[in-house]
Tab-separated table of C-alpha atoms in Angstrom:
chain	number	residue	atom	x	y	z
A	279	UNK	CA	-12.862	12.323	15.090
A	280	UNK	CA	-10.819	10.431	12.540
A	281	UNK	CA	-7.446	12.090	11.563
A	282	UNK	CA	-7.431	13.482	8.031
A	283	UNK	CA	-5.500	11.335	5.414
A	284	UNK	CA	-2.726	13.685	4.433
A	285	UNK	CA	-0.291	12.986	1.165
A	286	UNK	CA	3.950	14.756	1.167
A	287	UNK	CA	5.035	14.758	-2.256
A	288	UNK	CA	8.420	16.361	-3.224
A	289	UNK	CA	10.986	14.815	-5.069
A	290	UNK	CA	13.507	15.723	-2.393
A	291	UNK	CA	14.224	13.655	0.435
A	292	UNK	CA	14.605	15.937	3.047
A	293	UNK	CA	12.231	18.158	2.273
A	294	UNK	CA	9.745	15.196	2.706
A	295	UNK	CA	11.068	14.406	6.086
A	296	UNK	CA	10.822	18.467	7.134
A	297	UNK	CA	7.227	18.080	6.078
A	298	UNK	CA	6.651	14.876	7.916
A	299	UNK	CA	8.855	15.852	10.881
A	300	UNK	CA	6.470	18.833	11.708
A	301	UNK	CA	3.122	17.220	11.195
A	302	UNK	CA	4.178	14.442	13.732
A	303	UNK	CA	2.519	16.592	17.102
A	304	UNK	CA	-0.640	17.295	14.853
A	305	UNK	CA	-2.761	14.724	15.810
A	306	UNK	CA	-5.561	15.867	13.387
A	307	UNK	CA	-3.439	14.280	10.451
A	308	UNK	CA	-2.440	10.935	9.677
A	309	UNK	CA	0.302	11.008	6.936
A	310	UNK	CA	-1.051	8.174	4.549
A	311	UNK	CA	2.282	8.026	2.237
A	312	UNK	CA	4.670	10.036	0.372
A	313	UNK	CA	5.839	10.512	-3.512
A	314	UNK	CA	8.797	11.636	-4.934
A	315	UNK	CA	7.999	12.934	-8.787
A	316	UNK	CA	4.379	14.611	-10.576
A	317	UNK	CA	3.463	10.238	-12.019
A	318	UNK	CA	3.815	8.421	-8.581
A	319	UNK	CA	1.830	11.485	-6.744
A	320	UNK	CA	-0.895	10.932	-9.266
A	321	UNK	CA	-0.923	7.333	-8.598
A	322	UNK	CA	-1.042	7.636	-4.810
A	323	UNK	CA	-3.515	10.695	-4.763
A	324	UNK	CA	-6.142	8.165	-6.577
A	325	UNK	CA	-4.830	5.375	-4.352
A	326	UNK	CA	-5.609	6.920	-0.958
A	327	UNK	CA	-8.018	9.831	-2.088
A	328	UNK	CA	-6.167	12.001	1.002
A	329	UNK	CA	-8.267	14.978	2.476
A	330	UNK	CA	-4.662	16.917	2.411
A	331	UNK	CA	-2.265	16.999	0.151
A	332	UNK	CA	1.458	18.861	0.684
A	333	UNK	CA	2.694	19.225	-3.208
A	334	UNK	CA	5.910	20.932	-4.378
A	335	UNK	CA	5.757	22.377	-7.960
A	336	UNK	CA	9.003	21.622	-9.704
A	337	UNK	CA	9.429	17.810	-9.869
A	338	UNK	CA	10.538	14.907	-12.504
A	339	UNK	CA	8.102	13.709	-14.742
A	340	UNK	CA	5.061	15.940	-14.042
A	341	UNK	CA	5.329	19.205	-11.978
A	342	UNK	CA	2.516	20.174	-9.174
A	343	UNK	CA	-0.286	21.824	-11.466
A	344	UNK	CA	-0.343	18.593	-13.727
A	345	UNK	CA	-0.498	16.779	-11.142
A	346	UNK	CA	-3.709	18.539	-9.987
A	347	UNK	CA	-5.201	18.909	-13.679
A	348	UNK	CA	-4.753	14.957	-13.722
A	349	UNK	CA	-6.172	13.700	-10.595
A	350	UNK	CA	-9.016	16.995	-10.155
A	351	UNK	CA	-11.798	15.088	-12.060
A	352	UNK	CA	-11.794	12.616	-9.590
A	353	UNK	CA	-10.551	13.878	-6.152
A	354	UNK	CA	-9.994	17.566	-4.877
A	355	UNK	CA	-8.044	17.500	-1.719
A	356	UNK	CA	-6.940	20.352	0.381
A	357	UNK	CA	-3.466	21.645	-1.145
A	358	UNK	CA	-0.197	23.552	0.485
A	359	UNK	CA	2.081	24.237	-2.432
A	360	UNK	CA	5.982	24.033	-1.540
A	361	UNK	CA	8.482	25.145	-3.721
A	362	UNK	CA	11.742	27.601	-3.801
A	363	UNK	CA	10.609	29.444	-6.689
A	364	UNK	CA	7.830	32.343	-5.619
A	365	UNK	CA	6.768	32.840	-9.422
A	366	UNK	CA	4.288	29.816	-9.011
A	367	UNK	CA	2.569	31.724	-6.337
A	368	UNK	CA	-0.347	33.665	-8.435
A	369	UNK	CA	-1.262	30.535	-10.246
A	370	UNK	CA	-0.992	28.595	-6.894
A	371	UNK	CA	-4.254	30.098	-5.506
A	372	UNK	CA	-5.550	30.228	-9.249
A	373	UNK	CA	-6.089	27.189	-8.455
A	374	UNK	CA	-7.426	27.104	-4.933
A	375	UNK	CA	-4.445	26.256	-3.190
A	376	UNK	CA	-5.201	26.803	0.874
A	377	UNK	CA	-1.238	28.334	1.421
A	378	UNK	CA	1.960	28.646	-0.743
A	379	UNK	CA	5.341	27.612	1.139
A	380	UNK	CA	8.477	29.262	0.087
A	381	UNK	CA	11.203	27.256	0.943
A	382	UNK	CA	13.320	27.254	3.349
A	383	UNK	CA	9.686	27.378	5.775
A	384	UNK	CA	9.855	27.998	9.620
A	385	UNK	CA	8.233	26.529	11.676
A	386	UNK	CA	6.124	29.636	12.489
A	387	UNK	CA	5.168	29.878	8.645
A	388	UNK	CA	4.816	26.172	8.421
A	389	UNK	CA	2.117	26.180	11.530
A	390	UNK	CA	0.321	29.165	9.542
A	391	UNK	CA	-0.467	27.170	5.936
A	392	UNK	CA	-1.162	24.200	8.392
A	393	UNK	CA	-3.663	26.451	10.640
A	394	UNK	CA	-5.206	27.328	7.585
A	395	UNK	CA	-5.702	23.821	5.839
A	396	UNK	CA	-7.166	22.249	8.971
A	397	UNK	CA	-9.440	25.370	9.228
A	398	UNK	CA	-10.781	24.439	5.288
A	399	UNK	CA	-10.904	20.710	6.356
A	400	UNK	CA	-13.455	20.753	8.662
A	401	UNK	CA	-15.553	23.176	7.371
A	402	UNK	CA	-16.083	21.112	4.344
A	403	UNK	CA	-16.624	17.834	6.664
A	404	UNK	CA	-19.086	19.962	8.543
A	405	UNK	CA	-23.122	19.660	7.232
A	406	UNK	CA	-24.054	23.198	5.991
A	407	UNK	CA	-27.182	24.731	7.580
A	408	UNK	CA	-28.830	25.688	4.358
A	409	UNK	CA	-28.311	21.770	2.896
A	410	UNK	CA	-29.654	20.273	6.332
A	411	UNK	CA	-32.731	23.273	5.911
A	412	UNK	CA	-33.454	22.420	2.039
A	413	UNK	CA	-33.628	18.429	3.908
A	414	UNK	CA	-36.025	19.332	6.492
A	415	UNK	CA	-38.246	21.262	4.096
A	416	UNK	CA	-38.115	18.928	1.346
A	417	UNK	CA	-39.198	15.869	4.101
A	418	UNK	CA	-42.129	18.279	5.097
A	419	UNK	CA	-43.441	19.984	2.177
A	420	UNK	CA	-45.599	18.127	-0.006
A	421	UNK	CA	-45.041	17.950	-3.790
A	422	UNK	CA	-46.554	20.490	-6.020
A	423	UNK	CA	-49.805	19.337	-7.830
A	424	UNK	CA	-48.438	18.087	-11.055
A	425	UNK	CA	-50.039	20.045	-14.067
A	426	UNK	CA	-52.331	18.135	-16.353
A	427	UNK	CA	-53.848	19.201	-19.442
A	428	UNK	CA	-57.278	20.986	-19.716
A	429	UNK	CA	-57.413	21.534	-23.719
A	430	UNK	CA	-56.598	20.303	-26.711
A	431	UNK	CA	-55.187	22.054	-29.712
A	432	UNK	CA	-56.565	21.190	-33.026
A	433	UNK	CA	-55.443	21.911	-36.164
A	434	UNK	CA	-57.800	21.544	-39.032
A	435	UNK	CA	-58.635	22.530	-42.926
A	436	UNK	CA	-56.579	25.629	-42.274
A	437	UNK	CA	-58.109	26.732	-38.603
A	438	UNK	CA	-57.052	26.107	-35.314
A	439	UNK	CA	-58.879	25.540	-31.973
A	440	UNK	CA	-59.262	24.023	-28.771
A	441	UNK	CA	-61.188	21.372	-27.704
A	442	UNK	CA	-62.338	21.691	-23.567
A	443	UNK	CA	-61.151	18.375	-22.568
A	444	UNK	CA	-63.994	18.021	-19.908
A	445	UNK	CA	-66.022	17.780	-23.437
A	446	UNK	CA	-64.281	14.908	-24.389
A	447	UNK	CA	-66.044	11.608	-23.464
A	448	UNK	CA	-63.541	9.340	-24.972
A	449	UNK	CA	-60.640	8.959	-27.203
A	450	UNK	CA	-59.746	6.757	-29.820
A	451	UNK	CA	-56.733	6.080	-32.133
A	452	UNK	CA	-55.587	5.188	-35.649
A	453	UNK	CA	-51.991	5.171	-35.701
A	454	UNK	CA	-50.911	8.119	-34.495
A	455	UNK	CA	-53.980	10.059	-35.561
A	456	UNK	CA	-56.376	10.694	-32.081
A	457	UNK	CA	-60.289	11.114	-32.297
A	458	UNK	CA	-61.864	13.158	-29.641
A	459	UNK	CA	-65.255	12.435	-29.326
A	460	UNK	CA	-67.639	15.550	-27.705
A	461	UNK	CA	-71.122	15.478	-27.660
A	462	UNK	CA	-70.900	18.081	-30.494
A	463	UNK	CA	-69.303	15.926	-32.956
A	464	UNK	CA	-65.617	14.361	-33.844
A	465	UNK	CA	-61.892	16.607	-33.801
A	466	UNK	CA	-58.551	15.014	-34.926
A	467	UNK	CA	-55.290	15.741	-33.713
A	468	UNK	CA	-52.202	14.489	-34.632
A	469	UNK	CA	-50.472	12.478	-31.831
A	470	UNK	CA	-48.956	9.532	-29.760
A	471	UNK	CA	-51.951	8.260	-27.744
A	472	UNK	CA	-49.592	6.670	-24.709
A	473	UNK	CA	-47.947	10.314	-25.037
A	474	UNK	CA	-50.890	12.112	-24.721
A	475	UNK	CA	-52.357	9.735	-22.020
A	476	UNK	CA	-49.161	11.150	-19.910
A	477	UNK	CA	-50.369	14.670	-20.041
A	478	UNK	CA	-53.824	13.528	-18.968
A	479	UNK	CA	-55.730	13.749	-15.397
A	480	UNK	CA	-55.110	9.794	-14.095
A	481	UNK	CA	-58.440	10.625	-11.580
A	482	UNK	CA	-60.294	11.748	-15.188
A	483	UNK	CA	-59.307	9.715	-18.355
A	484	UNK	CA	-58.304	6.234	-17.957
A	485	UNK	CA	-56.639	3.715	-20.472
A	486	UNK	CA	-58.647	0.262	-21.223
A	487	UNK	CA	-57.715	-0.481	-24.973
A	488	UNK	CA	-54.580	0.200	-27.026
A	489	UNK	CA	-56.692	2.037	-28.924
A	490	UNK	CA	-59.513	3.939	-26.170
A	491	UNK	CA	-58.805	5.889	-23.271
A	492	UNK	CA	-62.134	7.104	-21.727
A	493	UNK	CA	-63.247	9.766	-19.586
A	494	UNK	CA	-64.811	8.697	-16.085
A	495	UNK	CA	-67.721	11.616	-16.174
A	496	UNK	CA	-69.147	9.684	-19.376
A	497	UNK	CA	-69.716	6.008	-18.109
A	498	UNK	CA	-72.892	4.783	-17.586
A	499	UNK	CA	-71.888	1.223	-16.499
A	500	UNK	CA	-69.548	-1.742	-17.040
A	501	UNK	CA	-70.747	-5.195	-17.657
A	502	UNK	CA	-68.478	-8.555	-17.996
A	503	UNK	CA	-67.442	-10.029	-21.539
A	504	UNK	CA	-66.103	-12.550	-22.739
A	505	UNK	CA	-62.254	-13.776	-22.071
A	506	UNK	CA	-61.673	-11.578	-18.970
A	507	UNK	CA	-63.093	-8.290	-21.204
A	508	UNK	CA	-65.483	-5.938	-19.710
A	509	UNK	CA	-68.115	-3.613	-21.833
A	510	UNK	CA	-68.204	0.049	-20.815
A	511	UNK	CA	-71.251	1.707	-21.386
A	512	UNK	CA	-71.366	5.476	-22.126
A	513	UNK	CA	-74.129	7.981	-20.664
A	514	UNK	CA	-74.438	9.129	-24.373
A	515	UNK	CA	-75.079	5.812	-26.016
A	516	UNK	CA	-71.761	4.575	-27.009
A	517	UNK	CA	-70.220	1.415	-25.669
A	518	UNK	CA	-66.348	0.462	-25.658
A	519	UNK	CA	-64.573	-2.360	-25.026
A	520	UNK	CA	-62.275	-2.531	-22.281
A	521	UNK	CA	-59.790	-5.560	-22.415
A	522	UNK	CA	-58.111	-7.518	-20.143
A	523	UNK	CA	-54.944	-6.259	-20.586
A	524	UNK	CA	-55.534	-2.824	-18.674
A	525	UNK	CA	-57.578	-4.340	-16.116
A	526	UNK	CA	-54.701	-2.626	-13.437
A	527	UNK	CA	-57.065	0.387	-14.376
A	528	UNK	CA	-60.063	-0.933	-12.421
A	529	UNK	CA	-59.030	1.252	-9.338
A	530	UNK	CA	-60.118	4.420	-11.727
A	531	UNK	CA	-63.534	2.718	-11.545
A	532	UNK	CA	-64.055	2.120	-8.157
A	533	UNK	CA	-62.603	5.480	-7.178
């Protein structure tokens, strides 16, 4: 396994070399680099994205939570908190923090917090069962039948009904005014026809004019025309034109 990228920032000296002094039998770790104020750990957080993170609080230029509320948006790493002050501690794991050093550290408490982070490290690099289960189901369940409409709403001269839409032999459109034509007679709606055509069965109505979309149960036959253009004739009489341009539809037909 790869050693985890680990970051020592503290803007003393010796307390870096503590730090780096005990992680040197921990094979698990790599130390990556260290910083010595809140700007140049921000910089070097972003720069090597480290899995671990050893951050003292009071510091130069930005102190340890800035630090964290500056870099958090784009990288969360595993955090120890040092410091000599133990009034940082509640806020410490207010923000998550794995452990909270008080300095001077033994080596005992030192091998605790470290115990501890390595512990959190690889149970986040470790697939969870339920994510690997939502996978395996997701690969093996097919997709739920998509919903299409089976009425229409219409709203006319003060009324309202709906219109069966296995009625409805074809539709045709004026703007953004919609015909339905039933065997009954003519109903209006008021409405996109591409947007409607979205919310209709692809195996049932099918689009061959920018102005027609027809229903399959209705057509009697289809003959050539001119230019590429076929005629579609309707079991009730009526005959639409369907053009060239939506002749990707002809699969409808055959099916």
């Amino acid at each position: 396994m790869n050693p985890y990228h680990t970051l020592i920032i503290d803007d003393e000296l010796a307390a870096r070399e503590v730090i780096r002094t005990l992680l040197a039998d921990t094979p698990m770790l790599r130390v990556v680099d260290e910083a010595a104020n809140g700007l140049e750990a921000v910089q070097k957080i972003l720069l090597h994205r480290p899995h671990l993170i050893f951050l003292d609080i009071q510091m130069p230029r930005l102190d340890g939570f800035s630090v964290l509320r500056k870099v958090w948006p784009d990288h969360q790493p595993t955090v120890v908190f040092t410091t000599a002050y133990d009034q940082y501690a509640l806020q410490a794991f207010e923000v998550n923090a794995i452990d909270y050093l008080l300095k001077p550290f033994d080596e005992i408490r030192f091998g605790q917090a470290l115990g501890r982070a390595i512990e959190r490290l690889n149970n986040q690099n470790q697939p969870k069962i339920e994510a690997l289960l939502a996978q395996l189901l997701s690969a093996h369940t097919p997709a739920p039948p998509r919903e299409y409409l089976s009425r229409v709403l219409v709203k006319e001269q003060g009324r309202m009904y709906f219109v069966n839409l296995n009625d409805v032999q074809f539709l045709d459109a004026d703007g953004n005014y919609i015909t339905l034509h039933t065997a009954t007679g003519k109903h209006i709606v008021y409405d996109s026809l591409t947007k409607l055509e979205t919310r209709l069965d692809p195996n049932q109505f099918v689009r061959m004019h920018r102005s027609h979309i027809v229903n399959l149960a209705y057509v009697q036959e289809v003959e050539t025309h001119f230019n590429g253009d076929y005629i579609v004739h309707l079991k009730l009489g009526q005959t639409l034109k369907w053009t060239r341009n939506y002749r990707d539809k002809i699969q409808a037909f055959l099916g």
